[in-house]
Amino acid sequence: GVTLRRFCRADALLPLDQIVEIGFKCAMALGYVYRQGVIHRDVKPANLLAVMDGDQVVDVKITDFGSAFNQRADSTQVYRVGSLAYMSPEQLDGDTLDCRADIYALAAVLYHLIAGRPPFDATRQQAIMHQIYHQQPVSLRTLREGVSERLDLLILGALAKDRDERPTDWDRFAHALSALITDSACAH
């Protein structure tokens, strides 16, 4: 497959329904590994492989568990790993993580796939970190035609600075994405 990085450019965006379906499949897969005690910690477009059929993404595979944190391991594990543009505030802090850090990262990836740009962007790392801590991402409805209010609110909610304001678990996030697909609420 190809990585989802290919579809993060404004001139190569996927249809909204495909992006929501990718999000759902990733949420189900990440929920599965979380139930095994694993937090990925580096969910980003380059680590998501698209299985293509022509120009359709028919499946997605999550790769690169090199930064994964195993909650059941006894060995010492490195903190503060991951890719800055997709890291939650608590991951930047080196705080104890749970599934909501990966939910944040997946939401940041979906935002990038929808808008053609990440939720926070700057040339200097310090500037990106400041944005992650202090700025709200721009509404997706202002960045792309056809984004429904429900889709916008779901992604922005999963990007909340306070993890207690994000979906509480993968099942909840996956269910919300699934409801968008079944209700055809991705687009008006």
Short mmCIF file of N, CA and C in Angstrom, two decimals:
data_model
loop_
_atom_site.label_atom_id
_atom_site.label_comp_id
_atom_site.label_asym_id
_atom_site.label_seq_id
_atom_site.Cartn_x
_atom_site.Cartn_y
_atom_site.Cartn_z
N GLY A 1 0.82 -1.22 0.00
CA GLY A 1 0.00 0.00 0.00
C GLY A 1 0.85 1.26 0.00
N VAL A 2 0.19 2.38 -0.09
CA VAL A 2 0.84 3.68 -0.02
C VAL A 2 0.48 4.29 1.33
N THR A 3 1.30 5.20 1.82
CA THR A 3 0.94 5.81 3.10
C THR A 3 -0.10 6.90 2.86
N LEU A 4 -0.81 7.24 3.91
CA LEU A 4 -1.83 8.28 3.79
C LEU A 4 -1.23 9.67 3.60
N ARG A 5 0.09 9.79 3.73
CA ARG A 5 0.73 11.10 3.47
C ARG A 5 0.37 11.61 2.07
N ARG A 6 0.23 10.69 1.13
CA ARG A 6 -0.11 11.06 -0.25
C ARG A 6 -1.41 11.88 -0.32
N PHE A 7 -2.34 11.62 0.63
CA PHE A 7 -3.66 12.23 0.59
C PHE A 7 -3.81 13.41 1.55
N CYS A 8 -2.67 13.88 2.05
CA CYS A 8 -2.69 15.03 2.97
C CYS A 8 -2.44 16.35 2.24
N ARG A 9 -2.27 16.29 0.94
CA ARG A 9 -2.05 17.51 0.16
C ARG A 9 -3.37 18.02 -0.38
N ALA A 10 -3.49 19.33 -0.44
CA ALA A 10 -4.73 19.97 -0.90
C ALA A 10 -5.14 19.51 -2.30
N ASP A 11 -4.18 19.11 -3.13
CA ASP A 11 -4.50 18.70 -4.50
C ASP A 11 -4.75 17.19 -4.63
N ALA A 12 -4.77 16.47 -3.49
CA ALA A 12 -4.92 15.01 -3.55
C ALA A 12 -5.85 14.49 -2.46
N LEU A 13 -6.80 15.31 -2.03
CA LEU A 13 -7.67 14.93 -0.92
C LEU A 13 -8.65 13.83 -1.31
N LEU A 14 -8.91 12.95 -0.37
CA LEU A 14 -9.89 11.88 -0.56
C LEU A 14 -11.30 12.42 -0.30
N PRO A 15 -12.32 11.75 -0.83
CA PRO A 15 -13.70 12.12 -0.49
C PRO A 15 -13.93 11.98 1.01
N LEU A 16 -14.79 12.83 1.55
CA LEU A 16 -15.05 12.84 3.00
C LEU A 16 -15.52 11.48 3.52
N ASP A 17 -16.38 10.79 2.78
CA ASP A 17 -16.88 9.51 3.27
C ASP A 17 -15.76 8.48 3.38
N GLN A 18 -14.77 8.54 2.46
CA GLN A 18 -13.62 7.63 2.55
C GLN A 18 -12.77 7.95 3.76
N ILE A 19 -12.59 9.25 4.05
CA ILE A 19 -11.79 9.67 5.21
C ILE A 19 -12.44 9.18 6.50
N VAL A 20 -13.76 9.33 6.60
CA VAL A 20 -14.47 8.88 7.80
C VAL A 20 -14.36 7.37 7.95
N GLU A 21 -14.45 6.65 6.84
CA GLU A 21 -14.31 5.18 6.88
C GLU A 21 -12.91 4.78 7.31
N ILE A 22 -11.89 5.47 6.81
CA ILE A 22 -10.51 5.22 7.24
C ILE A 22 -10.40 5.46 8.75
N GLY A 23 -10.99 6.56 9.21
CA GLY A 23 -10.96 6.86 10.64
C GLY A 23 -11.61 5.76 11.46
N PHE A 24 -12.74 5.26 10.99
CA PHE A 24 -13.44 4.18 11.69
C PHE A 24 -12.57 2.93 11.76
N LYS A 25 -11.97 2.54 10.64
CA LYS A 25 -11.13 1.33 10.61
C LYS A 25 -9.91 1.48 11.53
N CYS A 26 -9.32 2.67 11.52
CA CYS A 26 -8.16 2.91 12.40
C CYS A 26 -8.59 2.87 13.87
N ALA A 27 -9.74 3.46 14.17
CA ALA A 27 -10.23 3.47 15.55
C ALA A 27 -10.49 2.04 16.04
N MET A 28 -11.06 1.20 15.18
CA MET A 28 -11.31 -0.20 15.55
C MET A 28 -9.98 -0.93 15.80
N ALA A 29 -9.00 -0.72 14.92
CA ALA A 29 -7.70 -1.39 15.06
C ALA A 29 -6.96 -0.89 16.30
N LEU A 30 -6.95 0.42 16.52
CA LEU A 30 -6.26 0.97 17.68
C LEU A 30 -6.98 0.59 18.97
N GLY A 31 -8.29 0.46 18.91
CA GLY A 31 -9.05 -0.01 20.06
C GLY A 31 -8.66 -1.44 20.42
N TYR A 32 -8.46 -2.26 19.39
CA TYR A 32 -8.04 -3.64 19.60
C TYR A 32 -6.68 -3.69 20.30
N VAL A 33 -5.70 -2.94 19.77
CA VAL A 33 -4.37 -3.00 20.38
C VAL A 33 -4.38 -2.39 21.79
N TYR A 34 -5.25 -1.40 22.00
CA TYR A 34 -5.35 -0.80 23.34
C TYR A 34 -5.88 -1.82 24.35
N ARG A 35 -6.82 -2.63 23.90
CA ARG A 35 -7.34 -3.68 24.80
C ARG A 35 -6.26 -4.73 25.12
N GLN A 36 -5.20 -4.78 24.28
CA GLN A 36 -4.06 -5.68 24.56
C GLN A 36 -3.03 -4.96 25.42
N GLY A 37 -3.32 -3.72 25.81
CA GLY A 37 -2.41 -2.98 26.68
C GLY A 37 -1.42 -2.09 25.95
N VAL A 38 -1.65 -1.83 24.66
CA VAL A 38 -0.67 -1.08 23.86
C VAL A 38 -1.23 0.28 23.43
N ILE A 39 -0.43 1.32 23.66
CA ILE A 39 -0.72 2.66 23.14
C ILE A 39 0.31 2.90 22.03
N HIS A 40 -0.14 3.24 20.82
CA HIS A 40 0.76 3.36 19.67
C HIS A 40 1.76 4.50 19.85
N ARG A 41 1.29 5.69 20.20
CA ARG A 41 2.07 6.90 20.46
C ARG A 41 2.66 7.57 19.23
N ASP A 42 2.48 7.03 18.05
CA ASP A 42 3.01 7.70 16.86
C ASP A 42 2.05 7.51 15.68
N VAL A 43 0.76 7.77 15.93
CA VAL A 43 -0.24 7.70 14.87
C VAL A 43 -0.05 8.94 14.00
N LYS A 44 0.28 8.72 12.74
CA LYS A 44 0.49 9.81 11.78
C LYS A 44 0.27 9.25 10.39
N PRO A 45 0.06 10.13 9.40
CA PRO A 45 -0.23 9.62 8.04
C PRO A 45 0.83 8.66 7.50
N ALA A 46 2.09 8.89 7.81
CA ALA A 46 3.17 8.03 7.29
C ALA A 46 3.12 6.62 7.88
N ASN A 47 2.42 6.45 9.00
CA ASN A 47 2.31 5.13 9.63
C ASN A 47 0.99 4.43 9.33
N LEU A 48 0.22 5.00 8.43
CA LEU A 48 -1.05 4.41 8.03
C LEU A 48 -0.97 4.06 6.55
N LEU A 49 -1.03 2.78 6.24
CA LEU A 49 -0.92 2.32 4.86
C LEU A 49 -2.31 2.13 4.25
N ALA A 50 -2.50 2.72 3.09
CA ALA A 50 -3.77 2.58 2.38
C ALA A 50 -3.67 1.42 1.41
N VAL A 51 -4.65 0.52 1.47
CA VAL A 51 -4.75 -0.56 0.50
C VAL A 51 -5.68 -0.02 -0.59
N MET A 52 -5.17 0.07 -1.80
CA MET A 52 -5.90 0.73 -2.88
C MET A 52 -6.53 -0.25 -3.85
N ASP A 53 -7.67 0.14 -4.39
CA ASP A 53 -8.30 -0.54 -5.52
C ASP A 53 -8.62 0.58 -6.50
N GLY A 54 -7.74 0.76 -7.48
CA GLY A 54 -7.85 1.92 -8.35
C GLY A 54 -7.57 3.17 -7.54
N ASP A 55 -8.51 4.13 -7.54
CA ASP A 55 -8.29 5.34 -6.74
C ASP A 55 -9.06 5.31 -5.42
N GLN A 56 -9.63 4.13 -5.10
CA GLN A 56 -10.38 3.96 -3.86
C GLN A 56 -9.49 3.35 -2.78
N VAL A 57 -9.55 3.91 -1.58
CA VAL A 57 -8.90 3.28 -0.43
C VAL A 57 -9.89 2.24 0.09
N VAL A 58 -9.52 0.96 0.00
CA VAL A 58 -10.44 -0.10 0.41
C VAL A 58 -10.13 -0.63 1.81
N ASP A 59 -8.92 -0.37 2.28
CA ASP A 59 -8.58 -0.78 3.63
C ASP A 59 -7.39 0.04 4.09
N VAL A 60 -7.11 -0.02 5.38
CA VAL A 60 -5.98 0.72 5.94
C VAL A 60 -5.31 -0.15 6.98
N LYS A 61 -3.99 -0.08 7.01
CA LYS A 61 -3.21 -0.87 7.97
C LYS A 61 -2.33 0.08 8.78
N ILE A 62 -2.27 -0.18 10.08
CA ILE A 62 -1.46 0.64 10.97
C ILE A 62 -0.09 -0.01 11.10
N THR A 63 0.96 0.78 10.89
CA THR A 63 2.32 0.25 10.94
C THR A 63 3.14 0.99 11.99
N ASP A 64 4.37 0.58 12.12
CA ASP A 64 5.38 1.20 12.96
C ASP A 64 4.96 1.30 14.42
N PHE A 65 5.03 0.17 15.07
CA PHE A 65 4.76 0.13 16.50
C PHE A 65 6.06 0.31 17.30
N GLY A 66 7.07 0.90 16.64
CA GLY A 66 8.38 1.11 17.29
C GLY A 66 8.32 2.05 18.47
N SER A 67 7.34 2.95 18.50
CA SER A 67 7.20 3.89 19.61
C SER A 67 6.13 3.45 20.60
N ALA A 68 5.52 2.31 20.33
CA ALA A 68 4.38 1.87 21.14
C ALA A 68 4.78 1.68 22.61
N PHE A 69 3.82 1.98 23.47
CA PHE A 69 4.00 1.82 24.91
C PHE A 69 3.14 0.65 25.35
N ASN A 70 3.79 -0.33 25.94
CA ASN A 70 3.05 -1.49 26.44
C ASN A 70 2.80 -1.30 27.92
N GLN A 71 1.52 -1.09 28.27
CA GLN A 71 1.15 -0.84 29.66
C GLN A 71 1.42 -2.03 30.56
N ARG A 72 1.59 -3.21 29.97
CA ARG A 72 1.77 -4.42 30.76
C ARG A 72 3.24 -4.82 30.89
N ALA A 73 4.13 -4.04 30.27
CA ALA A 73 5.55 -4.40 30.31
C ALA A 73 6.20 -3.92 31.60
N ASP A 74 7.16 -4.67 32.09
CA ASP A 74 7.87 -4.30 33.31
C ASP A 74 9.09 -3.43 33.00
N SER A 75 9.56 -3.51 31.76
CA SER A 75 10.79 -2.80 31.42
C SER A 75 10.55 -1.29 31.33
N THR A 76 11.62 -0.54 31.47
CA THR A 76 11.55 0.92 31.36
C THR A 76 11.26 1.28 29.91
N GLN A 77 10.39 2.24 29.71
CA GLN A 77 10.04 2.64 28.35
C GLN A 77 10.23 4.15 28.20
N VAL A 78 10.65 4.56 27.02
CA VAL A 78 10.92 5.97 26.75
C VAL A 78 9.60 6.73 26.61
N TYR A 79 9.56 7.91 27.20
CA TYR A 79 8.39 8.79 27.07
C TYR A 79 8.70 9.87 26.04
N ARG A 80 7.71 10.66 25.73
CA ARG A 80 7.82 11.78 24.79
C ARG A 80 8.38 11.35 23.44
N VAL A 81 7.82 10.30 22.88
CA VAL A 81 8.15 9.93 21.52
C VAL A 81 6.92 10.22 20.68
N GLY A 82 7.10 10.28 19.37
CA GLY A 82 5.98 10.54 18.48
C GLY A 82 6.32 11.67 17.53
N SER A 83 5.36 12.05 16.72
CA SER A 83 5.56 13.11 15.73
C SER A 83 4.79 14.34 16.20
N LEU A 84 5.51 15.43 16.33
CA LEU A 84 5.01 16.63 16.99
C LEU A 84 3.65 17.09 16.49
N ALA A 85 3.44 17.13 15.18
CA ALA A 85 2.20 17.68 14.63
C ALA A 85 0.96 16.91 15.09
N TYR A 86 1.14 15.67 15.54
CA TYR A 86 0.01 14.82 15.90
C TYR A 86 0.00 14.47 17.39
N MET A 87 0.86 15.11 18.17
CA MET A 87 0.99 14.78 19.59
C MET A 87 0.03 15.59 20.45
N SER A 88 -0.59 14.90 21.40
CA SER A 88 -1.51 15.55 22.35
C SER A 88 -0.70 16.35 23.37
N PRO A 89 -1.35 17.33 24.02
CA PRO A 89 -0.64 18.10 25.06
C PRO A 89 -0.05 17.21 26.16
N GLU A 90 -0.80 16.18 26.58
CA GLU A 90 -0.27 15.34 27.66
C GLU A 90 0.92 14.50 27.20
N GLN A 91 0.98 14.20 25.89
CA GLN A 91 2.14 13.46 25.37
C GLN A 91 3.35 14.38 25.33
N LEU A 92 3.14 15.64 24.97
CA LEU A 92 4.24 16.62 24.99
C LEU A 92 4.78 16.79 26.40
N ASP A 93 3.89 16.74 27.39
CA ASP A 93 4.28 16.90 28.79
C ASP A 93 5.04 15.69 29.33
N GLY A 94 4.98 14.56 28.61
CA GLY A 94 5.57 13.34 29.13
C GLY A 94 4.71 12.74 30.23
N ASP A 95 3.43 13.10 30.22
CA ASP A 95 2.48 12.63 31.22
C ASP A 95 2.13 11.16 30.97
N THR A 96 1.48 10.54 31.94
CA THR A 96 0.98 9.18 31.77
C THR A 96 -0.10 9.20 30.68
N LEU A 97 -0.02 8.27 29.75
CA LEU A 97 -0.93 8.27 28.61
C LEU A 97 -1.95 7.15 28.71
N ASP A 98 -3.08 7.39 28.06
CA ASP A 98 -4.07 6.33 27.85
C ASP A 98 -4.53 6.44 26.40
N CYS A 99 -5.61 5.76 26.07
CA CYS A 99 -6.06 5.73 24.67
C CYS A 99 -6.38 7.12 24.12
N ARG A 100 -6.69 8.08 25.00
CA ARG A 100 -7.08 9.40 24.51
C ARG A 100 -5.93 10.15 23.83
N ALA A 101 -4.67 9.77 24.11
CA ALA A 101 -3.54 10.36 23.38
C ALA A 101 -3.56 9.90 21.93
N ASP A 102 -3.83 8.62 21.70
CA ASP A 102 -3.92 8.10 20.33
C ASP A 102 -5.20 8.59 19.64
N ILE A 103 -6.29 8.78 20.39
CA ILE A 103 -7.52 9.33 19.81
C ILE A 103 -7.23 10.75 19.30
N TYR A 104 -6.51 11.52 20.09
CA TYR A 104 -6.11 12.87 19.67
C TYR A 104 -5.30 12.78 18.37
N ALA A 105 -4.31 11.89 18.35
CA ALA A 105 -3.44 11.77 17.18
C ALA A 105 -4.23 11.36 15.93
N LEU A 106 -5.14 10.40 16.09
CA LEU A 106 -5.95 9.98 14.93
C LEU A 106 -6.84 11.14 14.48
N ALA A 107 -7.39 11.90 15.41
CA ALA A 107 -8.20 13.06 15.04
C ALA A 107 -7.35 14.08 14.27
N ALA A 108 -6.10 14.26 14.68
CA ALA A 108 -5.20 15.18 13.98
C ALA A 108 -4.92 14.68 12.56
N VAL A 109 -4.77 13.37 12.40
CA VAL A 109 -4.57 12.78 11.07
C VAL A 109 -5.82 13.00 10.21
N LEU A 110 -7.00 12.74 10.77
CA LEU A 110 -8.24 12.92 10.02
C LEU A 110 -8.42 14.39 9.63
N TYR A 111 -8.09 15.29 10.53
CA TYR A 111 -8.13 16.73 10.25
C TYR A 111 -7.26 17.04 9.04
N HIS A 112 -6.02 16.51 9.05
CA HIS A 112 -5.07 16.72 7.96
C HIS A 112 -5.62 16.16 6.64
N LEU A 113 -6.21 14.98 6.69
CA LEU A 113 -6.78 14.37 5.49
C LEU A 113 -7.96 15.18 4.95
N ILE A 114 -8.74 15.77 5.84
CA ILE A 114 -9.91 16.56 5.42
C ILE A 114 -9.48 17.93 4.89
N ALA A 115 -8.58 18.60 5.62
CA ALA A 115 -8.24 19.99 5.32
C ALA A 115 -7.04 20.16 4.39
N GLY A 116 -6.22 19.12 4.27
CA GLY A 116 -5.01 19.26 3.47
C GLY A 116 -3.89 19.93 4.24
N ARG A 117 -4.10 20.10 5.55
CA ARG A 117 -3.08 20.67 6.44
C ARG A 117 -3.35 20.16 7.85
N PRO A 118 -2.29 20.04 8.66
CA PRO A 118 -2.51 19.56 10.03
C PRO A 118 -3.23 20.63 10.87
N PRO A 119 -3.78 20.23 12.01
CA PRO A 119 -4.49 21.21 12.84
C PRO A 119 -3.59 22.34 13.33
N PHE A 120 -2.31 22.03 13.53
CA PHE A 120 -1.34 23.03 13.97
C PHE A 120 -0.12 22.93 13.08
N ASP A 121 0.36 24.08 12.64
CA ASP A 121 1.47 24.09 11.69
C ASP A 121 2.31 25.34 11.89
N ALA A 122 3.60 25.16 11.92
CA ALA A 122 4.54 26.26 12.01
C ALA A 122 5.90 25.73 11.57
N THR A 123 6.82 26.63 11.29
CA THR A 123 8.14 26.18 10.83
C THR A 123 9.02 25.76 12.01
N ARG A 124 8.80 26.35 13.18
CA ARG A 124 9.62 26.02 14.35
C ARG A 124 8.85 25.12 15.32
N GLN A 125 9.57 24.15 15.90
CA GLN A 125 8.95 23.21 16.84
C GLN A 125 8.30 23.92 18.02
N GLN A 126 8.99 24.93 18.56
CA GLN A 126 8.45 25.66 19.71
C GLN A 126 7.09 26.29 19.38
N ALA A 127 6.97 26.80 18.16
CA ALA A 127 5.72 27.44 17.73
C ALA A 127 4.60 26.41 17.63
N ILE A 128 4.91 25.23 17.10
CA ILE A 128 3.89 24.17 17.02
C ILE A 128 3.48 23.75 18.43
N MET A 129 4.43 23.59 19.32
CA MET A 129 4.11 23.20 20.69
C MET A 129 3.21 24.25 21.36
N HIS A 130 3.52 25.51 21.14
CA HIS A 130 2.70 26.59 21.70
C HIS A 130 1.27 26.48 21.18
N GLN A 131 1.12 26.22 19.87
CA GLN A 131 -0.22 26.08 19.27
C GLN A 131 -0.96 24.89 19.89
N ILE A 132 -0.27 23.77 20.04
CA ILE A 132 -0.91 22.58 20.60
C ILE A 132 -1.43 22.87 22.01
N TYR A 133 -0.66 23.61 22.78
CA TYR A 133 -1.06 23.95 24.15
C TYR A 133 -2.14 25.03 24.22
N HIS A 134 -2.08 26.02 23.31
CA HIS A 134 -2.86 27.25 23.54
C HIS A 134 -3.87 27.63 22.46
N GLN A 135 -3.77 27.10 21.26
CA GLN A 135 -4.69 27.51 20.20
C GLN A 135 -5.72 26.44 19.91
N GLN A 136 -6.88 26.90 19.44
CA GLN A 136 -7.90 25.97 18.97
C GLN A 136 -7.71 25.77 17.47
N PRO A 137 -7.86 24.54 16.98
CA PRO A 137 -7.76 24.35 15.52
C PRO A 137 -8.91 25.09 14.83
N VAL A 138 -8.65 25.52 13.62
CA VAL A 138 -9.66 26.19 12.81
C VAL A 138 -10.76 25.17 12.46
N SER A 139 -12.00 25.61 12.47
CA SER A 139 -13.11 24.73 12.10
C SER A 139 -12.89 24.16 10.70
N LEU A 140 -13.10 22.86 10.56
CA LEU A 140 -12.95 22.21 9.25
C LEU A 140 -13.97 22.73 8.25
N ARG A 141 -15.09 23.22 8.74
CA ARG A 141 -16.15 23.73 7.85
C ARG A 141 -15.67 24.97 7.09
N THR A 142 -14.70 25.68 7.64
CA THR A 142 -14.16 26.87 6.96
C THR A 142 -13.04 26.48 5.99
N LEU A 143 -12.55 25.25 6.10
CA LEU A 143 -11.41 24.82 5.29
C LEU A 143 -11.78 23.92 4.12
N ARG A 144 -12.97 23.30 4.20
CA ARG A 144 -13.36 22.38 3.13
C ARG A 144 -14.88 22.36 2.97
N GLU A 145 -15.28 22.44 1.74
CA GLU A 145 -16.69 22.38 1.35
C GLU A 145 -17.28 21.03 1.73
N GLY A 146 -18.49 21.02 2.25
CA GLY A 146 -19.21 19.77 2.47
C GLY A 146 -19.00 19.11 3.83
N VAL A 147 -18.15 19.69 4.68
CA VAL A 147 -17.94 19.10 6.01
C VAL A 147 -19.17 19.42 6.87
N SER A 148 -19.80 18.38 7.40
CA SER A 148 -20.99 18.57 8.23
C SER A 148 -20.60 19.09 9.61
N GLU A 149 -21.55 19.67 10.29
CA GLU A 149 -21.31 20.16 11.64
C GLU A 149 -20.94 19.00 12.57
N ARG A 150 -21.59 17.84 12.40
CA ARG A 150 -21.30 16.67 13.25
C ARG A 150 -19.88 16.18 13.07
N LEU A 151 -19.41 16.12 11.83
CA LEU A 151 -18.04 15.69 11.56
C LEU A 151 -17.06 16.68 12.18
N ASP A 152 -17.31 17.97 11.96
CA ASP A 152 -16.45 19.02 12.50
C ASP A 152 -16.38 18.93 14.02
N LEU A 153 -17.52 18.81 14.67
CA LEU A 153 -17.56 18.75 16.14
C LEU A 153 -16.87 17.50 16.68
N LEU A 154 -17.02 16.37 15.97
CA LEU A 154 -16.38 15.13 16.41
C LEU A 154 -14.86 15.27 16.37
N ILE A 155 -14.33 15.77 15.25
CA ILE A 155 -12.86 15.89 15.11
C ILE A 155 -12.33 16.93 16.09
N LEU A 156 -12.98 18.09 16.16
CA LEU A 156 -12.50 19.13 17.08
C LEU A 156 -12.62 18.67 18.54
N GLY A 157 -13.66 17.91 18.86
CA GLY A 157 -13.81 17.38 20.22
C GLY A 157 -12.71 16.40 20.57
N ALA A 158 -12.30 15.60 19.59
CA ALA A 158 -11.22 14.63 19.83
C ALA A 158 -9.86 15.31 19.91
N LEU A 159 -9.80 16.58 19.47
CA LEU A 159 -8.57 17.38 19.56
C LEU A 159 -8.58 18.30 20.78
N ALA A 160 -9.51 18.08 21.70
CA ALA A 160 -9.59 18.93 22.90
C ALA A 160 -8.26 18.90 23.66
N LYS A 161 -7.87 20.07 24.17
CA LYS A 161 -6.63 20.16 24.96
C LYS A 161 -6.72 19.26 26.20
N ASP A 162 -7.86 19.30 26.85
CA ASP A 162 -8.09 18.50 28.06
C ASP A 162 -8.60 17.12 27.64
N ARG A 163 -7.85 16.09 27.96
CA ARG A 163 -8.23 14.74 27.51
C ARG A 163 -9.58 14.31 28.06
N ASP A 164 -10.02 14.90 29.18
CA ASP A 164 -11.34 14.55 29.73
C ASP A 164 -12.48 15.04 28.84
N GLU A 165 -12.19 15.93 27.92
CA GLU A 165 -13.21 16.43 26.99
C GLU A 165 -13.25 15.65 25.68
N ARG A 166 -12.29 14.75 25.48
CA ARG A 166 -12.24 13.90 24.28
C ARG A 166 -13.14 12.68 24.48
N PRO A 167 -13.43 11.96 23.39
CA PRO A 167 -14.13 10.67 23.57
C PRO A 167 -13.35 9.83 24.59
N THR A 168 -14.08 9.15 25.47
CA THR A 168 -13.43 8.45 26.58
C THR A 168 -12.72 7.16 26.19
N ASP A 169 -13.14 6.57 25.06
CA ASP A 169 -12.49 5.32 24.64
C ASP A 169 -12.67 5.13 23.13
N TRP A 170 -11.96 4.13 22.63
CA TRP A 170 -11.98 3.86 21.18
C TRP A 170 -13.37 3.47 20.69
N ASP A 171 -14.11 2.69 21.48
CA ASP A 171 -15.45 2.27 21.05
C ASP A 171 -16.34 3.47 20.82
N ARG A 172 -16.28 4.43 21.72
CA ARG A 172 -17.10 5.63 21.60
C ARG A 172 -16.74 6.42 20.34
N PHE A 173 -15.42 6.58 20.11
CA PHE A 173 -14.96 7.34 18.94
C PHE A 173 -15.33 6.60 17.66
N ALA A 174 -15.10 5.29 17.64
CA ALA A 174 -15.44 4.48 16.45
C ALA A 174 -16.95 4.53 16.18
N HIS A 175 -17.75 4.43 17.24
CA HIS A 175 -19.20 4.47 17.09
C HIS A 175 -19.64 5.81 16.50
N ALA A 176 -19.05 6.90 16.97
CA ALA A 176 -19.40 8.23 16.45
C ALA A 176 -19.04 8.35 14.97
N LEU A 177 -17.89 7.80 14.59
CA LEU A 177 -17.50 7.81 13.17
C LEU A 177 -18.45 6.95 12.35
N SER A 178 -18.77 5.77 12.88
CA SER A 178 -19.69 4.86 12.20
C SER A 178 -21.06 5.51 11.99
N ALA A 179 -21.53 6.24 13.00
CA ALA A 179 -22.83 6.92 12.89
C ALA A 179 -22.82 7.95 11.77
N LEU A 180 -21.68 8.58 11.55
CA LEU A 180 -21.56 9.55 10.45
C LEU A 180 -21.73 8.84 9.10
N ILE A 181 -21.16 7.64 9.01
CA ILE A 181 -21.24 6.88 7.76
C ILE A 181 -22.69 6.42 7.53
N THR A 182 -23.29 5.82 8.56
CA THR A 182 -24.64 5.26 8.38
C THR A 182 -25.69 6.35 8.19
N ASP A 183 -25.47 7.51 8.82
CA ASP A 183 -26.42 8.61 8.67
C ASP A 183 -26.11 9.48 7.46
N SER A 184 -25.04 9.15 6.73
CA SER A 184 -24.57 9.97 5.61
C SER A 184 -24.42 11.42 6.03
N ALA A 185 -23.96 11.61 7.25
CA ALA A 185 -23.82 12.97 7.78
C ALA A 185 -22.45 13.57 7.47
N CYS A 186 -21.65 12.87 6.70
CA CYS A 186 -20.34 13.41 6.35
C CYS A 186 -20.49 14.64 5.49
N ALA A 187 -21.47 14.62 4.64
CA ALA A 187 -21.69 15.75 3.73
C ALA A 187 -23.17 16.12 3.79
N HIS A 188 -23.43 17.31 3.35
CA HIS A 188 -24.83 17.78 3.35
C HIS A 188 -25.58 17.22 2.15
#
